[in-house]
XYZ file of C-alpha atoms in Angstrom:
469
model
C 157.880 68.124 98.692
C 155.555 70.713 100.258
C 153.633 73.011 97.930
C 154.951 76.527 97.641
C 152.533 79.344 98.293
C 151.816 82.296 100.520
C 151.979 81.552 104.232
C 149.399 84.202 105.025
C 146.769 84.686 102.312
C 143.845 87.069 102.856
C 140.902 86.733 100.466
C 138.142 89.331 100.495
C 134.846 88.509 98.768
C 132.702 91.492 97.825
C 128.957 90.780 97.575
C 127.055 91.943 94.495
C 125.104 94.629 96.294
C 124.960 98.360 96.778
C 122.333 98.543 99.488
C 120.847 97.134 102.618
C 117.307 96.054 103.254
C 115.095 95.631 106.247
C 112.614 93.016 107.341
C 109.561 93.466 109.563
C 109.063 90.873 112.260
C 106.100 90.930 114.631
C 107.247 89.762 118.039
C 105.191 88.655 121.021
C 107.827 88.746 123.741
C 109.087 91.919 125.380
C 106.635 94.245 123.659
C 103.505 92.415 122.617
C 102.728 93.112 119.008
C 105.759 95.332 118.438
C 107.110 95.419 114.918
C 110.844 94.871 115.050
C 112.689 96.004 111.956
C 115.969 94.150 111.588
C 118.589 94.902 108.952
C 118.949 92.288 106.243
C 122.512 92.610 105.119
C 123.761 92.243 101.572
C 121.533 89.596 100.034
C 121.934 89.531 96.247
C 118.323 90.640 95.914
C 119.203 94.030 97.396
C 121.119 94.920 94.256
C 117.770 95.174 92.460
C 116.599 98.190 94.482
C 118.092 101.657 94.584
C 118.596 102.850 98.144
C 119.800 106.428 98.339
C 118.803 107.350 101.905
C 119.476 105.564 105.148
C 116.084 104.584 106.554
C 116.806 105.786 110.080
C 118.040 109.107 108.726
C 114.814 109.551 106.750
C 112.659 108.750 109.754
C 114.754 111.025 111.968
C 114.427 113.943 109.546
C 110.654 113.503 109.403
C 110.344 113.193 113.177
C 112.527 116.201 113.963
C 110.832 118.495 111.429
C 107.239 117.392 112.169
C 107.189 115.586 115.531
C 103.429 116.145 115.737
C 102.854 113.934 112.697
C 105.660 111.419 112.400
C 106.817 108.898 115.032
C 110.117 109.543 116.802
C 113.349 108.061 115.548
C 113.642 104.293 116.044
C 115.423 102.881 119.060
C 118.166 100.231 118.554
C 117.521 97.116 120.636
C 119.660 93.980 120.617
C 120.590 94.089 116.956
C 117.134 95.103 115.765
C 115.224 98.354 115.725
C 111.869 98.822 117.428
C 110.102 101.624 115.568
C 106.968 101.582 117.676
C 104.301 99.207 118.852
C 102.798 98.693 115.418
C 100.287 96.164 114.193
C 100.016 95.174 110.509
C 96.641 95.617 108.848
C 94.618 92.410 108.553
C 94.315 90.884 105.102
C 91.170 92.301 103.498
C 88.454 89.650 103.276
C 86.166 91.436 100.830
C 86.349 94.222 98.204
C 84.850 96.832 100.536
C 87.516 96.232 103.206
C 90.271 96.339 100.585
C 88.875 99.602 99.209
C 88.916 101.115 102.691
C 92.514 100.065 103.308
C 93.643 101.466 99.961
C 91.881 104.747 100.748
C 93.800 104.930 104.038
C 97.072 104.140 102.275
C 96.557 106.993 99.799
C 95.643 109.346 102.655
C 98.922 108.462 104.407
C 101.019 109.124 101.318
C 99.180 112.380 100.665
C 99.988 113.529 104.204
C 103.636 112.512 103.793
C 103.919 114.612 100.627
C 102.118 117.609 102.169
C 104.169 117.717 105.355
C 107.692 116.685 104.340
C 109.176 119.670 102.540
C 111.399 120.606 105.506
C 112.629 117.025 105.847
C 113.269 116.865 102.105
C 115.566 119.898 102.324
C 117.586 118.192 105.041
C 117.742 114.851 103.228
C 118.565 116.192 99.765
C 122.368 116.565 100.310
C 122.582 113.005 101.650
C 120.711 111.660 98.635
C 122.822 113.545 96.121
C 126.040 112.336 97.759
C 124.840 108.745 97.408
C 123.907 109.288 93.766
C 127.226 110.917 92.927
C 129.164 108.048 94.394
C 126.976 105.395 92.795
C 127.641 106.991 89.430
C 131.398 107.069 90.090
C 131.848 103.373 90.878
C 134.539 102.145 88.513
C 135.414 98.713 89.862
C 132.083 97.068 89.037
C 130.137 97.799 85.887
C 126.906 96.215 87.078
C 126.825 98.225 90.309
C 127.448 101.562 88.650
C 124.566 103.941 88.082
C 124.957 105.028 84.432
C 124.581 108.785 84.849
C 126.896 111.343 83.300
C 126.147 114.028 85.897
C 124.471 112.478 88.911
C 124.665 115.642 91.008
C 122.403 117.475 88.567
C 120.221 114.566 87.439
C 116.480 114.784 87.947
C 114.516 112.002 89.603
C 113.138 110.629 86.340
C 116.643 110.407 84.888
C 117.842 108.593 88.006
C 114.942 106.122 87.946
C 115.483 105.440 84.248
C 119.230 104.924 84.658
C 118.728 102.602 87.588
C 116.665 100.161 85.517
C 119.644 99.976 83.149
C 121.887 99.268 86.139
C 119.523 96.529 87.361
C 119.685 94.845 83.956
C 123.479 94.773 84.271
C 123.159 93.166 87.700
C 120.781 90.544 86.292
C 123.142 89.794 83.415
C 125.981 89.200 85.894
C 123.727 86.808 87.792
C 122.005 84.695 85.123
C 124.030 85.466 81.976
C 123.275 86.942 78.549
C 122.179 83.621 77.053
C 119.444 83.119 79.635
C 118.272 86.709 79.230
C 118.077 86.255 75.473
C 116.140 82.973 75.757
C 113.626 84.593 78.087
C 113.325 87.749 76.030
C 114.544 89.827 78.955
C 115.821 93.199 77.785
C 119.535 93.810 78.263
C 121.067 97.022 79.551
C 122.057 98.607 76.174
C 118.559 98.012 74.789
C 116.914 99.520 77.858
C 119.204 102.552 77.713
C 117.992 103.090 74.156
C 114.321 102.113 74.431
C 113.092 103.281 77.838
C 110.866 106.376 77.600
C 112.341 109.835 77.967
C 110.855 113.138 79.039
C 110.646 116.143 76.764
C 112.635 119.235 77.823
C 109.366 121.131 78.293
C 108.037 118.454 80.658
C 111.288 118.482 82.628
C 111.134 122.251 83.089
C 107.457 122.268 84.025
C 107.671 119.493 86.622
C 111.014 120.262 88.290
C 110.048 123.487 90.030
C 108.060 123.861 93.207
C 108.494 122.059 96.523
C 110.542 118.918 97.002
C 108.966 116.239 99.182
C 109.818 112.892 100.734
C 108.394 109.888 98.900
C 108.060 106.588 100.745
C 109.227 104.454 97.819
C 107.261 101.274 98.620
C 103.542 102.176 98.787
C 102.016 98.804 99.658
C 99.385 97.857 102.224
C 101.987 95.738 104.004
C 103.753 98.958 105.002
C 100.651 100.608 106.478
C 100.200 99.723 110.169
C 98.397 100.916 113.269
C 100.043 102.079 116.475
C 98.892 101.393 120.032
C 96.456 104.342 119.765
C 95.043 102.809 116.538
C 96.451 105.610 114.397
C 97.650 104.665 110.904
C 101.431 104.807 110.485
C 103.629 104.263 107.434
C 106.470 101.852 108.162
C 109.573 100.841 106.153
C 111.243 103.869 104.576
C 113.965 101.683 103.117
C 113.372 102.894 99.533
C 112.546 106.513 100.375
C 113.768 109.343 98.168
C 113.244 113.080 97.787
C 112.019 114.628 94.546
C 109.884 117.480 93.191
C 106.254 116.859 94.147
C 105.034 115.902 90.628
C 107.750 113.262 90.254
C 107.254 111.919 93.772
C 103.521 111.614 93.085
C 103.904 110.010 89.660
C 106.464 107.467 90.855
C 104.377 106.690 93.947
C 101.263 106.088 91.839
C 103.151 103.828 89.435
C 104.491 101.694 92.300
C 101.158 101.644 94.128
C 99.224 100.562 91.046
C 101.699 97.940 89.857
C 102.282 96.391 93.296
C 98.634 96.327 94.365
C 96.921 92.919 94.290
C 93.950 94.509 92.467
C 93.625 97.409 90.053
C 92.736 100.573 92.039
C 89.136 101.603 91.512
C 88.214 104.848 89.696
C 87.343 106.351 93.087
C 90.818 105.627 94.463
C 92.433 107.032 91.333
C 90.415 110.242 91.704
C 91.385 110.390 95.370
C 95.088 110.051 94.604
C 95.213 112.639 91.840
C 93.111 115.153 93.754
C 94.741 114.813 97.193
C 98.438 114.013 96.663
C 100.466 117.200 96.070
C 101.808 117.426 92.528
C 99.734 114.510 91.214
C 97.451 116.611 89.025
C 100.408 118.380 87.420
C 102.160 115.041 86.909
C 99.086 113.732 85.111
C 98.969 116.764 82.783
C 102.475 115.941 81.572
C 101.944 112.177 81.355
C 104.458 111.333 84.096
C 102.514 108.447 85.695
C 102.559 106.514 82.427
C 106.304 107.094 82.009
C 107.080 105.903 85.532
C 104.803 102.889 85.100
C 106.757 101.803 82.033
C 110.005 102.133 83.956
C 108.661 100.132 86.914
C 107.265 97.423 84.614
C 110.729 96.892 83.150
C 112.357 96.979 86.586
C 110.000 94.358 88.013
C 110.553 92.076 85.020
C 114.308 92.203 85.608
C 114.278 91.937 89.395
C 111.535 89.302 89.632
C 113.301 86.968 87.196
C 116.545 87.335 89.154
C 114.844 86.790 92.501
C 113.099 83.705 91.133
C 116.491 82.361 90.037
C 117.724 82.937 93.586
C 114.733 81.065 94.999
C 113.249 84.168 96.623
C 110.181 84.465 94.419
C 107.840 81.898 92.805
C 108.530 81.212 89.149
C 104.935 82.038 88.273
C 105.234 85.523 89.784
C 108.387 86.184 87.766
C 106.723 84.905 84.586
C 103.735 87.210 85.109
C 106.083 90.179 85.536
C 107.909 89.250 82.347
C 104.627 88.865 80.477
C 103.487 92.286 81.676
C 106.663 93.759 80.174
C 106.808 91.757 76.928
C 103.193 90.847 76.156
C 102.733 88.273 73.414
C 106.502 87.858 72.926
C 106.788 86.184 76.337
C 107.579 82.435 76.308
C 104.856 80.191 77.687
C 105.149 79.293 81.351
C 106.384 75.750 80.667
C 109.145 77.079 78.422
C 109.991 79.763 80.977
C 110.271 77.146 83.725
C 112.438 74.918 81.535
C 114.913 77.782 81.100
C 114.843 78.959 84.706
C 115.105 75.700 86.658
C 118.659 74.814 85.508
C 119.732 78.395 86.219
C 118.277 78.251 89.724
C 120.116 75.001 90.447
C 123.464 76.752 90.010
C 122.684 79.813 92.106
C 124.685 80.105 95.344
C 122.805 78.840 98.393
C 124.138 81.703 100.469
C 125.766 85.031 99.770
C 129.234 85.608 101.245
C 129.833 88.732 103.273
C 132.892 90.819 103.913
C 135.101 89.169 106.537
C 136.451 91.096 109.510
C 134.369 94.217 108.793
C 131.037 92.488 108.250
C 128.246 94.741 107.080
C 125.886 93.038 109.530
C 127.795 94.572 112.459
C 128.604 98.070 111.305
C 130.097 100.859 113.385
C 127.643 103.352 114.833
C 127.523 107.027 114.053
C 125.608 110.153 114.945
C 124.016 112.315 112.325
C 125.542 115.785 112.370
C 122.343 117.835 112.297
C 121.110 117.512 115.874
C 122.619 114.538 117.631
C 120.420 114.426 120.750
C 117.268 114.331 118.620
C 118.500 111.999 115.931
C 120.288 109.252 117.810
C 122.592 106.574 116.390
C 122.247 105.021 112.968
C 124.555 102.597 111.161
C 126.965 103.618 108.458
C 125.309 102.705 105.187
C 126.558 99.504 103.539
C 127.500 101.540 100.487
C 129.773 103.723 102.616
C 131.221 100.726 104.442
C 131.825 98.821 101.241
C 133.460 101.697 99.403
C 135.667 102.829 102.270
C 136.590 99.227 102.972
C 137.336 98.332 99.353
C 139.433 101.373 98.562
C 141.338 101.157 101.833
C 142.096 97.508 101.096
C 143.213 98.153 97.536
C 145.440 101.065 98.436
C 146.918 99.237 101.429
C 147.575 96.154 99.339
C 148.896 97.791 96.186
C 150.544 100.881 97.627
C 148.929 103.108 95.011
C 145.598 104.760 94.388
C 142.976 102.868 92.400
C 140.845 105.983 91.939
C 140.882 107.876 88.617
C 142.467 111.312 88.961
C 139.225 113.050 87.975
C 137.336 111.474 90.867
C 140.120 111.635 93.425
C 139.095 114.838 95.207
C 135.485 113.730 95.497
C 136.553 110.287 96.694
C 138.883 111.700 99.332
C 136.140 113.981 100.583
C 133.683 111.095 100.810
C 136.143 108.791 102.555
C 137.088 111.506 105.032
C 133.421 112.084 105.812
C 132.726 108.373 106.223
C 135.758 107.818 108.438
C 134.709 110.694 110.658
C 131.398 108.923 111.131
C 133.067 105.707 112.278
C 132.844 106.845 115.865
C 132.906 103.444 117.574
C 132.789 99.837 116.523
C 129.586 97.897 116.981
C 129.826 94.620 118.916
C 131.607 92.021 116.828
C 132.953 94.468 114.262
C 136.625 95.170 113.651
C 137.839 98.702 113.087
C 138.945 99.420 109.560
C 142.403 100.475 110.737
C 142.829 97.156 112.555
C 141.803 95.221 109.484
C 144.149 97.165 107.208
C 147.002 96.443 109.626
C 146.073 92.761 109.498
C 145.968 92.885 105.718
C 149.423 94.459 105.481
C 150.850 91.478 107.352
C 149.650 89.137 104.628
C 151.974 87.579 102.071
C 149.224 87.721 99.455
C 145.897 89.555 99.162
C 143.123 88.682 96.741
C 139.999 90.796 96.264
C 137.278 89.087 94.242
C 133.671 89.814 93.493
C 130.988 87.306 94.323
C 130.690 86.541 90.612
C 134.313 85.335 90.641
C 135.895 88.310 88.879
C 139.253 89.180 90.461
C 139.725 92.854 91.241
C 143.183 92.586 92.755
C 145.790 89.966 93.541
C 149.201 90.766 94.924
C 151.398 91.242 97.958
C 151.272 94.382 100.111
C 154.352 96.552 99.561
C 157.180 95.826 101.977
C 157.454 99.453 103.078
C 153.893 99.271 104.494
C 154.765 96.329 106.684
C 158.098 97.820 107.739
C 156.422 101.107 108.656
C 153.819 99.284 110.714
C 156.526 97.321 112.505
C 158.421 100.554 113.358
C 155.249 101.907 115.020
C 155.006 98.911 117.325
C 156.404 99.450 120.858
């Protein structure tokens, strides 16, 4: 007797991510030495970084406001993006060469802060829209940014809340028991114990100009162009913030990600040349941001090691930097981590039909001829896709009444931007029509949690059939 079941079952797997990354690849064919920046779509590791601005949008805003200083917007080419003919810096062979490279890196970030106020004003609304929506996610606790009022939150509050979010992502990946055995702080403890700013410090450091911060101040992102000028590459983690906060967060990331402790001369250079750095130091902001970044790297490095994307020793060193003497020895750490790593998925599933690796193109609304095309952000694609699927499948809204107006506004904006499908992509409307023909629809998260299971309402399918010629 044949098994009974749906004849047409559509299963949608949502990856555990809220962002998209990019990878630099130096190519020798076509353009010798060109750095091609290709999108890396929805790996689980991306959930450990907060991306609030589309990289191409950031670069376009910088280039259109200060074309004399910043390279023009990148040009899409065969699935990748050629930013310019850039050459990575050579690995420093001695302390003097390293010192010179670090001096150049600080100079580049100082220039970015000095000359980006106009770009920051243009990028600010885009950033705040991303933050508002990240804070409103209700279908996935570990993806949600725990902020009560994201639209009004300062940068420090956002950075602090995001470490709490990352801990929730890590818990969903490796489990509470593993976190406890490693001594890795869980989200409720971080929400309670991470440092906070005093009201006086908030008031004193939130006025003045807003600037663009690069977000990943490492020597690997400092390159030279064909005229041997130094150029910052990879604005994937860029954000806008008041100058003191941008400076303090930049210093924390630079210091903690550098292979060697910056010398006293480089510290003096940073705090004398980078706008807002001296004021940040007066209020102790660099130390606060360093503590936040230490906790973030402990969380993200352990998770990436479990996924096989980072050596175990690197993750252990990050954990030891966060926990000090309470950290398990390396042998004990490895004994806990190796069984966890064995059960990690070998690959991360992507959304079928509307894959985030082939997103529709759009034009930014500010000045289309100058800006050029950029992809819809994965966050936009995921949210519009998910909510369209749920409402098409269930016949009713899954959005809380209090967030409905904001959601509708966001979805309308995102759908307007879906100007044309990229090669290989399927329009959202086509996919929803396909979904409505199904006998059963299941929406699950990568972790296995089911968000929805059911049959699309009959009236949807009948209405679609009446529209057919």
